[in-house]
């Protein structure tokens, strides 16, 4: 029996509600992974993206949602749609190898969608790693490429270690500085264990993402002073001060808790991306969520073949991960995890529910996007908490 | 005129005091860089280290002191002396390349001194980077190798980017865990700017070093809760609890300030070192400051040739570093720095004073070591504050 509150109804067409999944006190939505991925692809096709490029983007965004990193999935679809629609990002060409050796390559991303550039580069890095043990490919003229882990994890299928880095628009205050200068410049490494287990680190070099500050603000909570700074660069516990002209702090937070290490890592990423590739870098990158000209981001992709080093890599990594997971936790309700476990838990929940759980605002967002592009929205199933 | 307080006199032989450098209220000591380096070499030779190995170690330790990282310089000399003397570390052989490709190598460190293994591997990585753009060399059966930056910085002389990583004895609590499981596993990257300027990040993946906790304890200060945990893994602001059976927290500190990112980086280093090399790793590494059997540490060395990527790397890096240094600071007395600047300031001071400033306890330590080994101690000059 369908029961939808008035608050929810305006956002949904009856056609997309599947009665067999509905409860009587529904307030959240499930959308099947393939259903949402197809929707993302349709959106991109509707604005003239070529088929394979649209598929690459959809595949990258759905992986973010599936892994529980909603900020980098459906949430950003309109940005990519807008960039293609306005011609800020291209889709009528392919990335170009500018310089190459057995182990390295410099790629001109040709201002294509980030995942198109990223897949091209990661594929090339993997090919090189298979031949000479390591491949390092650096791209300029790229665009936002979604979750960094999407690229490092491509190496796992080949039983290789994958790494990736990207620069991004300025949001972080360097230690001691009164100006937002660097992006959240992520670091990711993925390494294969046994039986499809793996280590997947995918982290911004800021202490937290902006989204976490926004969430605390909505809940009227104070935040740890390691998360962000006010508009003058002073670390603060007031989320409003971070959101109103302030910015994020590098991992570690203020200087006394070693924020300069996070700042150093942030610059390491910038060196491997913008400085090495000849793209824009640091303060020269356009403001977040603007589209004045090419983004011209720099990105770095690496693959390493454990076969070129000591035998039995996967056995050792599995032993290490299992060891960590079996350490007695401080709080028995919070088990010790390794990087990638929170995402694994989220994906398992999605699989059990046969769908990704979206907030009502996200479903409305997808509905609005579908309406604007005159395409079919994704089929959502309403559930109660 | 020589004037030495009674408190200081017992630690010093008159012969090592150079009268022309002495003031009337002397309380600190200067030792010339080459003087101290020679002393370190003499110590190693006295216990049977072969000449080139002794030189390698002395060169690594003096660099730590010169850069202001006293914990990794003279301070650790007795450990290396003991390891050679007791036969726990060897000096009658050389490292061996076990497996090799154009871009990679696996090296058996043959249980030699860490700097002997490190120099061998970094040299090999640099050779490979010159040929194919990147070189990655991983070693097992190594020993403590001093400051990680000693290796990354070797790439600077060749206008290359250098990186290095090492695993170390367990001192860090993984996020949520009640057991010290991982070492302070450092990350270093050095990259060349213009006119001998450079970016040199050299950081442990713990929030701070044990030494900082000890210092706060001596001053009866509370510490930020991101620095360490008590013996049960609970973050604490009491340095005594960290020192008495507790341990360090990964960069970021407790879970709410993203300590799991530091823990993830710590494991990234472990993967590139212990897991890839087949050495000991994580909890299996011997306890710090013990010498039961081989240390069998794992280490990773990389060199990247900017010439294989976009032209004018050094110009861009210089622009980036200059930009950072010129950002208006929050506190006008604390300028914005880039990684490597604090060390540069320290080295400049040493050069101006024509010596490295040592604490009286360090001078006494050198004196004692000299006495035990029946060699000449370094010449120290006494100064007043």
XYZ file of C-alpha atoms in Angstrom:
770
model
C 0.000 0.000 0.000
C 1.398 3.388 -0.993
C 1.572 5.988 1.741
C 3.445 9.177 0.984
C 3.367 12.246 3.204
C 2.344 15.577 1.704
C 5.808 16.868 2.389
C 7.263 14.259 0.089
C 4.653 14.021 -2.635
C 5.422 17.159 -4.629
C 8.896 15.917 -5.364
C 7.828 12.596 -6.823
C 5.892 11.443 -9.815
C 3.665 8.485 -8.874
C 5.194 6.534 -11.733
C 8.544 6.233 -10.049
C 7.196 4.797 -6.808
C 7.363 1.030 -6.733
C 4.569 -0.034 -4.413
C 6.109 -3.326 -3.367
C 8.960 -1.558 -1.608
C 6.886 1.011 0.238
C 6.081 1.105 3.926
C 3.387 3.114 5.721
C 5.680 5.664 7.387
C 8.009 6.320 4.539
C 10.638 9.016 4.766
C 13.660 7.785 2.834
C 14.297 6.488 -0.629
C 16.087 3.627 -2.241
C 17.228 3.778 -5.836
C 18.821 0.779 -7.474
C 22.447 1.250 -8.400
C 21.981 0.509 -12.101
C 18.837 2.636 -12.191
C 20.719 5.650 -10.853
C 23.746 5.014 -13.027
C 21.529 4.914 -16.118
C 19.896 8.150 -15.049
C 23.272 9.839 -14.672
C 24.240 8.658 -18.136
C 20.951 9.929 -19.614
C 21.546 13.360 -18.102
C 24.968 13.581 -19.710
C 23.706 12.313 -23.063
C 20.897 14.879 -22.979
C 23.409 17.729 -23.096
C 25.426 16.200 -25.920
C 28.115 14.181 -24.144
C 29.390 11.351 -26.304
C 28.238 7.902 -25.178
C 31.500 6.534 -23.768
C 32.261 9.760 -21.934
C 28.771 9.811 -20.400
C 29.257 6.202 -19.294
C 32.632 7.011 -17.736
C 31.173 9.856 -15.730
C 28.104 7.900 -14.585
C 30.275 4.974 -13.545
C 32.464 7.271 -11.458
C 29.602 9.109 -9.755
C 27.596 5.991 -8.917
C 30.652 4.463 -7.303
C 30.860 7.458 -4.961
C 27.241 7.075 -3.875
C 27.573 3.292 -3.562
C 30.615 3.723 -1.309
C 28.745 6.280 0.817
C 30.589 9.381 -0.388
C 27.429 11.194 -1.438
C 29.156 14.556 -1.809
C 30.985 13.236 -4.883
C 28.157 11.361 -6.614
C 24.672 12.410 -7.730
C 25.244 15.555 -5.661
C 27.662 16.919 -8.290
C 25.900 15.743 -11.434
C 24.480 19.178 -12.275
C 27.988 20.633 -12.301
C 29.165 18.196 -14.990
C 25.896 18.694 -16.925
C 26.371 22.451 -16.809
C 30.026 22.237 -17.871
C 29.183 20.156 -20.952
C 26.073 22.188 -21.765
C 27.926 25.499 -21.618
C 30.902 24.135 -23.498
C 33.253 24.734 -20.553
C 34.180 21.034 -20.779
C 34.598 19.228 -24.105
C 33.327 15.830 -25.240
C 34.230 15.731 -28.945
C 37.835 14.592 -28.619
C 40.127 12.300 -26.578
C 43.110 12.802 -24.240
C 46.523 13.027 -25.922
C 49.865 11.588 -24.819
C 52.325 14.488 -25.029
C 55.512 12.851 -23.737
C 56.206 9.221 -22.908
C 58.797 6.769 -21.593
C 58.593 3.093 -20.612
C 57.458 4.120 -17.128
C 55.963 7.615 -17.444
C 53.667 9.767 -19.529
C 52.484 13.348 -19.660
C 48.912 13.609 -20.921
C 46.976 16.589 -22.270
C 43.488 16.041 -20.847
C 42.092 18.167 -23.685
C 39.618 19.720 -21.252
C 37.508 16.554 -21.210
C 35.435 15.250 -18.310
C 37.657 14.291 -15.358
C 36.760 10.590 -15.429
C 37.552 10.408 -19.163
C 41.018 11.813 -18.508
C 41.413 9.752 -15.337
C 40.465 6.429 -16.921
C 42.786 7.097 -19.853
C 45.722 7.901 -17.575
C 45.132 5.108 -15.080
C 44.872 2.580 -17.889
C 48.188 3.803 -19.264
C 49.836 3.661 -15.813
C 48.615 0.084 -15.360
C 49.981 -0.975 -18.749
C 53.373 0.468 -17.848
C 53.376 -1.140 -14.391
C 52.724 -4.523 -15.975
C 55.774 -4.048 -18.189
C 58.365 -2.316 -15.997
C 56.893 -2.600 -12.478
C 55.705 0.988 -12.087
C 53.791 3.464 -14.228
C 53.320 7.155 -13.490
C 51.061 9.278 -15.658
C 50.425 12.968 -15.056
C 47.700 14.995 -16.776
C 47.074 18.679 -17.267
C 43.926 20.327 -18.695
C 41.681 17.964 -16.753
C 38.455 18.586 -14.840
C 36.949 17.434 -11.518
C 37.374 13.677 -11.569
C 35.045 12.509 -8.767
C 36.355 10.319 -5.961
C 40.086 9.756 -6.270
C 39.598 6.135 -5.209
C 37.789 5.448 -8.480
C 41.215 5.453 -10.177
C 43.416 3.807 -7.549
C 40.908 0.950 -7.304
C 41.182 0.224 -11.032
C 44.608 -1.225 -10.254
C 43.068 -3.796 -7.893
C 41.459 -5.724 -10.741
C 44.964 -6.299 -12.106
C 46.351 -7.191 -8.644
C 48.396 -4.003 -8.684
C 48.727 -1.140 -6.223
C 47.078 2.055 -7.480
C 47.597 5.657 -6.410
C 46.082 8.918 -7.520
C 46.180 12.583 -6.588
C 44.444 15.708 -7.884
C 44.575 19.392 -7.175
C 41.295 21.241 -6.598
C 39.902 24.737 -6.043
C 41.248 26.711 -3.036
C 39.449 25.959 0.263
C 42.296 25.374 2.738
C 44.282 27.841 4.851
C 47.987 26.993 4.933
C 49.349 26.932 8.480
C 49.679 30.527 9.816
C 48.088 32.040 6.658
C 45.149 34.416 6.503
C 44.134 33.288 2.992
C 42.487 30.184 1.546
C 45.123 29.010 -0.877
C 44.901 25.287 -1.591
C 42.286 22.714 -2.441
C 41.433 19.663 -0.393
C 43.977 17.844 -2.653
C 43.221 14.161 -1.997
C 45.562 11.201 -1.666
C 44.421 7.694 -2.523
C 46.157 4.334 -2.474
C 44.511 0.964 -3.102
C 46.273 -2.359 -2.582
C 45.010 -5.916 -3.057
C 44.581 -8.417 -0.206
C 43.263 -11.945 -0.588
C 39.798 -13.038 -1.744
C 38.872 -9.588 -3.046
C 39.743 -7.898 0.236
C 41.716 -4.694 -0.184
C 43.159 -1.615 1.488
C 41.601 1.544 0.031
C 42.672 4.863 1.478
C 40.926 7.832 -0.155
C 41.289 11.017 1.867
C 41.319 14.762 1.472
C 44.365 16.435 3.015
C 42.044 18.768 4.938
C 40.963 17.558 8.381
C 37.369 17.225 7.155
C 35.197 18.073 4.149
C 33.069 21.207 4.045
C 29.987 18.983 4.226
C 30.844 17.925 7.773
C 31.040 21.559 8.876
C 27.661 22.269 7.252
C 26.117 19.296 9.035
C 27.367 20.481 12.441
C 26.023 23.951 11.698
C 22.580 22.560 10.908
C 22.646 20.664 14.203
C 23.866 23.756 16.128
C 26.945 21.854 17.295
C 30.366 23.269 18.019
C 33.161 21.677 15.991
C 36.687 20.595 17.016
C 39.134 23.457 16.441
C 41.042 21.282 13.973
C 38.321 21.409 11.316
C 38.279 24.970 10.073
C 39.231 28.618 10.445
C 37.363 31.914 10.318
C 37.821 34.379 7.467
C 41.070 35.611 9.007
C 42.607 32.164 9.313
C 42.033 31.742 13.051
C 41.039 28.189 14.012
C 37.491 28.228 15.360
C 34.932 25.931 16.994
C 32.015 27.856 15.447
C 30.874 26.230 12.183
C 29.201 29.488 11.065
C 32.544 31.258 11.041
C 33.997 28.543 8.816
C 31.068 28.706 6.425
C 30.915 32.501 6.217
C 34.105 33.348 4.384
C 36.320 31.038 6.397
C 37.791 27.773 5.194
C 39.177 24.388 6.090
C 42.333 23.543 7.998
C 44.861 21.003 6.760
C 44.913 17.562 8.423
C 46.130 18.037 11.963
C 44.373 21.384 12.411
C 46.161 24.258 14.169
C 49.933 24.511 14.328
C 50.182 23.048 17.871
C 48.564 19.816 16.727
C 50.852 19.610 13.654
C 48.558 21.080 10.994
C 51.748 21.951 9.123
C 52.083 18.248 8.314
C 48.684 18.242 6.598
C 49.732 21.463 4.839
C 52.921 19.703 3.726
C 50.993 16.724 2.377
C 48.619 19.104 0.634
C 51.582 20.711 -1.151
C 53.054 17.290 -1.955
C 49.858 16.570 -3.900
C 50.119 19.959 -5.610
C 53.703 19.189 -6.662
C 52.744 15.789 -8.116
C 49.746 17.329 -9.914
C 49.847 20.992 -10.851
C 53.592 21.608 -10.689
C 54.595 18.417 -12.503
C 51.849 18.607 -15.145
C 51.993 22.301 -15.972
C 48.279 22.792 -15.215
C 46.956 25.545 -12.980
C 47.928 25.103 -9.357
C 47.073 26.267 -5.842
C 45.752 29.819 -5.662
C 45.621 30.093 -9.478
C 42.820 27.500 -9.769
C 39.351 28.946 -10.343
C 36.998 29.380 -7.397
C 34.965 26.299 -6.471
C 31.625 26.017 -8.267
C 32.459 28.667 -10.839
C 32.961 27.897 -14.515
C 34.907 30.857 -15.838
C 37.108 29.228 -18.455
C 38.766 25.821 -18.370
C 39.352 24.273 -14.956
C 42.782 23.064 -16.181
C 43.339 20.820 -13.168
C 46.433 18.660 -12.725
C 46.199 14.987 -11.795
C 48.614 12.166 -11.088
C 48.095 8.416 -11.490
C 50.412 5.608 -10.460
C 50.357 1.836 -10.613
C 52.904 -0.426 -8.926
C 53.291 -4.142 -9.602
C 53.935 -6.064 -6.359
C 55.284 -8.864 -8.579
C 58.379 -6.734 -9.116
C 59.139 -6.834 -5.411
C 58.979 -9.577 -2.736
C 56.750 -12.608 -3.349
C 53.441 -13.085 -1.511
C 52.470 -9.431 -1.193
C 48.780 -10.256 -0.837
C 49.356 -12.717 2.004
C 51.249 -10.135 4.006
C 48.742 -7.352 3.387
C 45.893 -9.669 4.370
C 47.704 -10.628 7.564
C 48.231 -6.955 8.371
C 44.604 -6.003 7.751
C 43.286 -8.971 9.714
C 45.636 -8.135 12.565
C 44.285 -4.575 12.735
C 40.657 -5.668 12.618
C 41.251 -8.069 15.501
C 42.870 -5.598 17.896
C 40.716 -5.140 20.989
C 38.947 -1.786 20.566
C 38.866 0.917 23.233
C 35.071 0.966 22.926
C 33.692 -2.499 22.237
C 30.965 -1.004 20.044
C 33.527 0.584 17.739
C 35.707 -2.083 16.124
C 39.134 -1.223 14.731
C 38.873 -0.796 10.963
C 41.268 -0.463 8.053
C 40.909 2.057 5.221
C 38.075 0.935 2.950
C 36.066 -0.853 5.653
C 33.490 1.930 6.221
C 32.799 1.906 2.469
C 32.592 -1.901 2.470
C 29.968 -1.733 5.198
C 28.003 0.840 3.213
C 28.138 -1.214 0.008
C 26.970 -4.321 1.877
C 23.960 -2.406 3.179
C 23.167 -1.217 -0.354
C 23.408 -4.784 -1.644
C 21.145 -6.111 1.105
C 18.573 -3.411 0.449
C 19.024 -3.728 -3.313
C 19.475 -0.005 -3.636
C 21.319 3.087 -2.492
C 19.590 5.095 0.210
C 19.144 8.736 -0.809
C 17.928 11.673 1.224
C 14.654 13.176 0.058
C 16.460 16.312 -1.073
C 18.648 14.256 -3.362
C 15.646 12.568 -4.910
C 14.078 15.970 -5.474
C 17.342 17.172 -6.977
C 17.306 14.260 -9.440
C 13.660 14.967 -10.250
C 14.412 18.619 -10.970
C 17.378 17.718 -13.138
C 15.237 15.229 -15.096
C 12.569 17.869 -15.608
C 15.089 20.440 -16.822
C 16.634 18.000 -19.269
C 13.279 16.533 -20.263
C 14.312 12.977 -19.494
C 12.929 10.168 -17.339
C 13.880 10.476 -13.630
C 15.266 7.465 -11.745
C 12.749 5.104 -10.153
C 12.837 5.650 -6.390
C 11.304 3.438 -3.713
C 10.018 5.118 -0.567
C 10.826 3.575 2.844
C 10.170 4.364 6.497
C 12.982 4.746 8.950
C 89.148 34.201 29.207
C 87.772 30.807 30.159
C 84.952 30.751 32.661
C 83.143 27.501 33.178
C 80.637 26.884 35.956
C 81.208 23.953 38.285
C 78.024 22.383 36.995
C 79.515 22.134 33.541
C 83.153 21.397 34.281
C 82.944 17.705 35.172
C 81.618 16.882 31.700
C 84.404 18.604 29.818
C 88.064 18.115 29.392
C 89.840 21.508 29.321
C 91.493 20.475 26.063
C 88.263 20.654 24.102
C 87.396 24.177 25.217
C 88.520 26.763 22.717
C 89.137 29.875 24.761
C 88.499 32.376 21.995
C 84.858 31.272 21.790
C 84.092 31.430 25.470
C 82.020 34.011 27.296
C 81.855 34.666 31.023
C 78.384 33.200 31.612
C 78.640 30.153 29.381
C 75.828 27.578 29.398
C 75.615 26.148 25.900
C 77.963 24.557 23.447
C 78.880 24.887 19.832
C 80.523 22.079 17.940
C 81.654 22.548 14.370
C 79.769 20.434 11.875
C 82.853 18.709 10.469
C 84.256 18.238 13.963
C 81.116 16.400 15.071
C 80.863 14.425 11.851
C 84.452 13.244 12.291
C 83.694 12.252 15.858
C 80.699 10.206 14.737
C 82.858 8.461 12.156
C 85.555 7.745 14.746
C 82.990 6.153 17.035
C 81.816 3.820 14.291
C 85.366 2.965 13.225
C 86.259 2.183 16.834
C 83.765 -0.698 16.890
C 84.915 -2.152 13.583
C 82.644 -0.486 11.039
C 84.266 -0.361 7.605
C 85.372 3.128 6.554
C 82.747 3.892 3.897
C 79.909 2.618 6.076
C 81.100 4.710 9.006
C 81.240 7.748 6.714
C 77.707 7.079 5.443
C 76.311 6.909 8.957
C 78.167 10.008 10.193
C 77.023 11.979 7.158
C 73.406 11.030 7.827
C 73.485 11.781 11.557
C 75.246 15.139 11.208
C 72.663 16.205 8.661
C 69.903 15.588 11.230
C 71.645 17.759 13.844
C 72.474 20.454 11.287
C 68.794 20.590 10.230
C 67.700 20.820 13.883
C 66.321 17.295 14.204
C 68.483 16.417 17.171
C 66.513 13.298 18.029
C 67.877 11.620 14.883
C 71.509 12.756 15.063
C 74.171 12.444 17.741
C 71.358 11.421 20.061
C 71.140 8.001 18.403
C 74.832 7.363 17.811
C 75.162 4.922 20.709
C 72.439 2.727 19.220
C 74.356 2.291 15.960
C 77.617 1.801 17.868
C 75.992 -0.890 20.004
C 74.427 -2.643 16.989
C 77.792 -2.914 15.206
C 79.684 -3.804 18.381
C 77.277 -6.605 19.285
C 77.089 -7.857 15.711
C 73.365 -7.162 15.475
C 74.147 -5.051 12.389
C 76.774 -6.086 9.831
C 79.502 -4.052 8.125
C 81.490 -6.684 6.210
C 79.313 -6.882 3.087
C 77.199 -4.748 0.722
C 73.491 -4.573 -0.228
C 72.369 -6.957 -2.990
C 69.923 -6.345 -5.842
C 67.516 -9.289 -5.731
C 65.119 -8.399 -8.552
C 65.305 -5.588 -11.090
C 63.539 -3.900 -14.008
C 64.218 -0.662 -15.913
C 62.210 1.235 -13.284
C 62.224 -0.877 -10.121
C 64.443 -2.941 -7.845
C 64.108 -5.095 -4.781
C 67.193 -4.895 -2.569
C 68.374 -7.191 0.221
C 69.825 -4.735 2.730
C 71.991 -7.549 4.121
C 71.408 -6.255 7.640
C 73.792 -3.350 7.057
C 73.566 0.108 8.627
C 70.404 1.924 7.468
C 72.282 4.743 5.675
C 74.397 2.206 3.768
C 71.244 0.508 2.508
C 69.469 3.826 1.965
C 72.280 5.413 -0.047
C 72.588 2.300 -2.200
C 68.851 2.234 -2.938
C 68.441 5.960 -3.494
C 71.385 5.984 -5.879
C 69.764 3.150 -7.844
C 66.391 4.931 -7.908
C 68.053 8.101 -9.210
C 69.851 6.176 -11.979
C 66.559 4.651 -13.088
C 64.714 7.982 -12.960
C 67.345 9.522 -15.224
C 66.738 6.754 -17.768
C 62.981 6.119 -17.681
C 61.586 9.048 -15.678
C 60.921 7.232 -12.421
C 62.785 4.774 -10.222
C 61.384 2.879 -7.265
C 63.635 0.755 -5.068
C 62.399 -1.195 -2.068
C 64.667 -2.787 0.549
C 64.207 -5.433 3.175
C 66.656 -6.458 5.932
C 67.565 -2.827 6.592
C 68.120 -0.957 9.844
C 67.197 2.469 11.255
C 68.192 4.891 8.553
C 68.163 8.267 10.325
C 66.113 11.158 8.950
C 64.103 10.097 5.916
C 64.880 13.431 4.276
C 68.538 12.423 3.985
C 67.494 10.186 1.069
C 64.803 12.282 -0.624
C 67.212 15.244 -0.661
C 69.842 13.251 -2.571
C 67.565 13.605 -5.589
C 67.799 17.418 -5.391
C 71.439 17.429 -6.482
C 70.299 15.793 -9.728
C 67.321 18.191 -10.110
C 64.967 15.285 -9.456
C 62.108 14.786 -7.015
C 62.977 12.305 -4.257
C 60.715 10.365 -1.924
C 61.384 7.901 0.846
C 59.460 5.929 3.456
C 60.438 3.517 6.224
C 58.647 1.393 8.750
C 59.762 1.572 12.379
C 59.129 -0.035 15.755
C 55.538 0.098 17.124
C 54.688 3.324 18.992
C 51.332 4.394 17.501
C 47.801 3.388 18.433
C 45.635 2.796 15.352
C 42.323 4.681 15.584
C 40.005 2.961 18.132
C 42.676 0.405 19.123
C 43.918 -0.363 22.625
C 47.344 -1.522 21.420
C 50.442 0.225 20.070
C 50.790 -1.389 16.692
C 52.648 0.792 14.190
C 55.770 2.893 14.034
C 55.932 6.593 13.348
C 56.444 5.561 9.680
C 57.689 8.774 8.047
C 56.934 10.258 4.637
C 59.425 12.506 2.870
C 59.389 14.286 -0.464
C 62.000 16.748 -1.706
C 61.587 18.782 -4.891
C 63.931 21.346 -6.474
C 63.059 25.032 -6.834
C 65.357 27.673 -8.315
C 68.749 28.822 -7.038
C 69.104 25.908 -4.613
C 65.723 26.582 -3.034
C 63.677 23.443 -2.448
C 60.576 21.932 -0.908
C 61.534 19.332 1.717
C 58.738 17.614 3.612
C 60.011 15.101 6.159
C 57.347 14.079 8.639
C 56.364 11.216 10.905
C 52.769 10.060 10.411
C 52.176 10.445 14.146
C 50.912 13.857 15.280
C 54.185 14.478 17.112
C 57.374 12.681 18.136
C 57.784 11.145 21.584
C 60.382 13.808 22.325
C 57.737 16.557 22.254
C 55.665 14.695 24.834
C 58.730 14.271 27.051
C 59.493 17.975 26.802
C 55.965 18.949 27.864
C 56.187 16.535 30.753
C 59.434 18.099 31.937
C 57.767 21.520 31.814
C 54.643 20.224 33.610
C 52.469 21.280 30.664
C 49.264 19.629 29.479
C 49.378 18.497 25.849
C 46.744 18.741 23.084
C 44.601 15.578 23.054
C 45.773 14.867 19.495
C 49.314 13.979 20.563
C 49.019 10.725 22.469
C 46.947 8.140 24.300
C 47.172 6.393 27.659
C 48.023 2.712 27.970
C 44.443 1.767 27.053
C 44.360 3.846 23.880
C 42.317 6.736 25.270
C 43.484 10.145 23.979
C 44.846 12.145 26.892
C 46.137 15.614 27.718
C 48.467 14.263 30.430
C 51.982 13.656 29.077
C 52.754 11.254 31.946
C 50.007 8.909 30.781
C 51.484 8.862 27.290
C 54.967 8.177 28.605
C 53.956 5.470 31.104
C 52.866 2.650 28.825
C 50.811 4.805 26.488
C 51.754 5.811 22.963
C 51.378 8.259 20.120
C 48.300 9.034 18.064
C 48.355 9.140 14.263
C 48.326 12.580 12.571
C 44.923 14.124 13.226
C 44.680 12.692 16.739
C 41.351 11.250 17.969
C 38.708 9.920 15.582
C 36.599 13.132 15.656
C 39.510 15.140 14.295
C 40.207 12.558 11.570
C 43.022 10.597 13.211
C 41.960 7.731 10.939
C 43.541 9.658 8.051
C 46.906 9.678 9.812
C 46.382 5.985 10.584
C 45.658 5.417 6.882
C 48.827 7.255 5.830
C 50.772 5.258 8.403
C 49.537 2.040 6.806
C 50.269 3.412 3.320
C 53.919 3.699 4.399
C 53.797 0.170 5.834
C 52.460 -1.165 2.513
C 55.210 0.572 0.490
C 57.865 -0.658 2.940
C 57.228 -3.834 4.917
C 54.494 -5.378 2.795
C 56.156 -4.697 -0.559
C 59.676 -5.611 0.562
C 58.926 -8.741 2.563
C 60.647 -7.356 5.674
C 59.062 -7.374 9.113
C 56.081 -5.058 9.405
C 53.822 -3.335 11.904
C 53.391 -5.237 15.151
C 56.006 -7.826 14.129
C 58.859 -5.299 14.287
C 61.037 -5.523 17.402
C 60.385 -3.155 20.288
C 62.086 0.240 20.024
C 65.582 0.383 21.552
C 65.931 -3.388 21.833
C 68.366 -5.391 19.741
C 67.019 -8.923 19.847
C 67.961 -10.202 16.407
C 67.967 -8.326 13.102
C 65.723 -5.258 12.857
C 64.757 -6.342 9.308
C 63.068 -3.040 8.484
C 61.460 -2.282 5.126
C 62.238 0.918 3.231
C 61.118 2.517 -0.001
C 62.985 5.020 -2.195
C 61.690 6.850 -5.244
C 63.081 9.372 -7.697
C 61.020 11.178 -10.328
C 62.467 13.166 -13.224
C 60.460 16.374 -13.818
C 62.028 16.426 -17.291
C 59.696 13.573 -18.241
C 56.693 15.792 -17.563
C 55.857 19.453 -18.319
C 58.724 21.878 -18.953
C 59.759 24.497 -16.368
C 58.963 22.492 -13.245
C 61.385 24.510 -11.114
C 59.873 27.848 -12.145
C 56.407 26.733 -11.086
C 57.556 25.252 -7.791
C 59.489 28.421 -7.013
C 56.425 30.549 -7.783
C 54.325 28.359 -5.508
C 56.782 28.503 -2.624
C 57.274 32.255 -2.966
C 53.501 32.733 -3.070
C 53.101 30.837 0.209
C 55.892 32.708 1.961
C 54.309 36.009 0.971
C 50.790 35.313 2.260
C 49.906 37.714 5.085
C 50.258 35.714 8.307
C 47.561 35.612 11.004
C 50.221 36.629 13.536
C 52.741 39.040 12.024
C 55.506 37.474 14.114
C 54.905 34.055 12.608
C 55.490 34.123 8.856
C 53.947 31.515 6.576
C 56.561 28.875 5.757
C 56.892 25.973 3.359
C 58.235 22.545 4.274
C 61.997 22.789 4.719
C 62.035 26.421 5.874
C 62.398 25.731 9.623
C 65.412 23.554 8.827
C 66.819 26.239 6.517
C 66.585 28.771 9.343
C 68.359 26.364 11.680
C 71.148 25.671 9.187
C 71.644 29.388 8.613
C 72.066 29.923 12.351
C 74.601 27.091 12.481
C 76.524 28.631 9.586
C 76.538 32.075 11.200
C 77.761 30.639 14.499
C 80.170 28.307 12.719
C 78.838 25.369 14.694
C 75.833 23.355 15.811
C 74.448 24.285 19.195
C 74.240 21.283 21.511
C 72.664 20.977 24.921
C 75.064 20.264 27.726
C 73.617 16.777 28.135
C 74.448 16.003 24.539
C 78.023 17.152 25.009
C 78.293 14.962 28.071
C 76.804 12.083 26.101
C 79.504 12.515 23.441
C 82.163 12.705 26.122
C 80.960 9.480 27.707
C 80.831 7.729 24.372
C 84.376 8.879 23.576
C 85.585 7.610 26.945
C 83.932 4.223 26.466
C 85.426 3.821 23.020
C 88.766 5.284 24.055
C 88.765 7.897 21.295
C 89.127 11.673 21.164
C 85.847 13.549 21.945
C 84.651 16.391 19.686
C 85.969 19.854 20.425
C 83.179 21.910 21.989
C 83.091 25.673 22.502
C 81.211 26.988 25.524
C 78.887 29.960 25.114
C 76.572 32.020 27.302
C 72.949 32.477 26.404
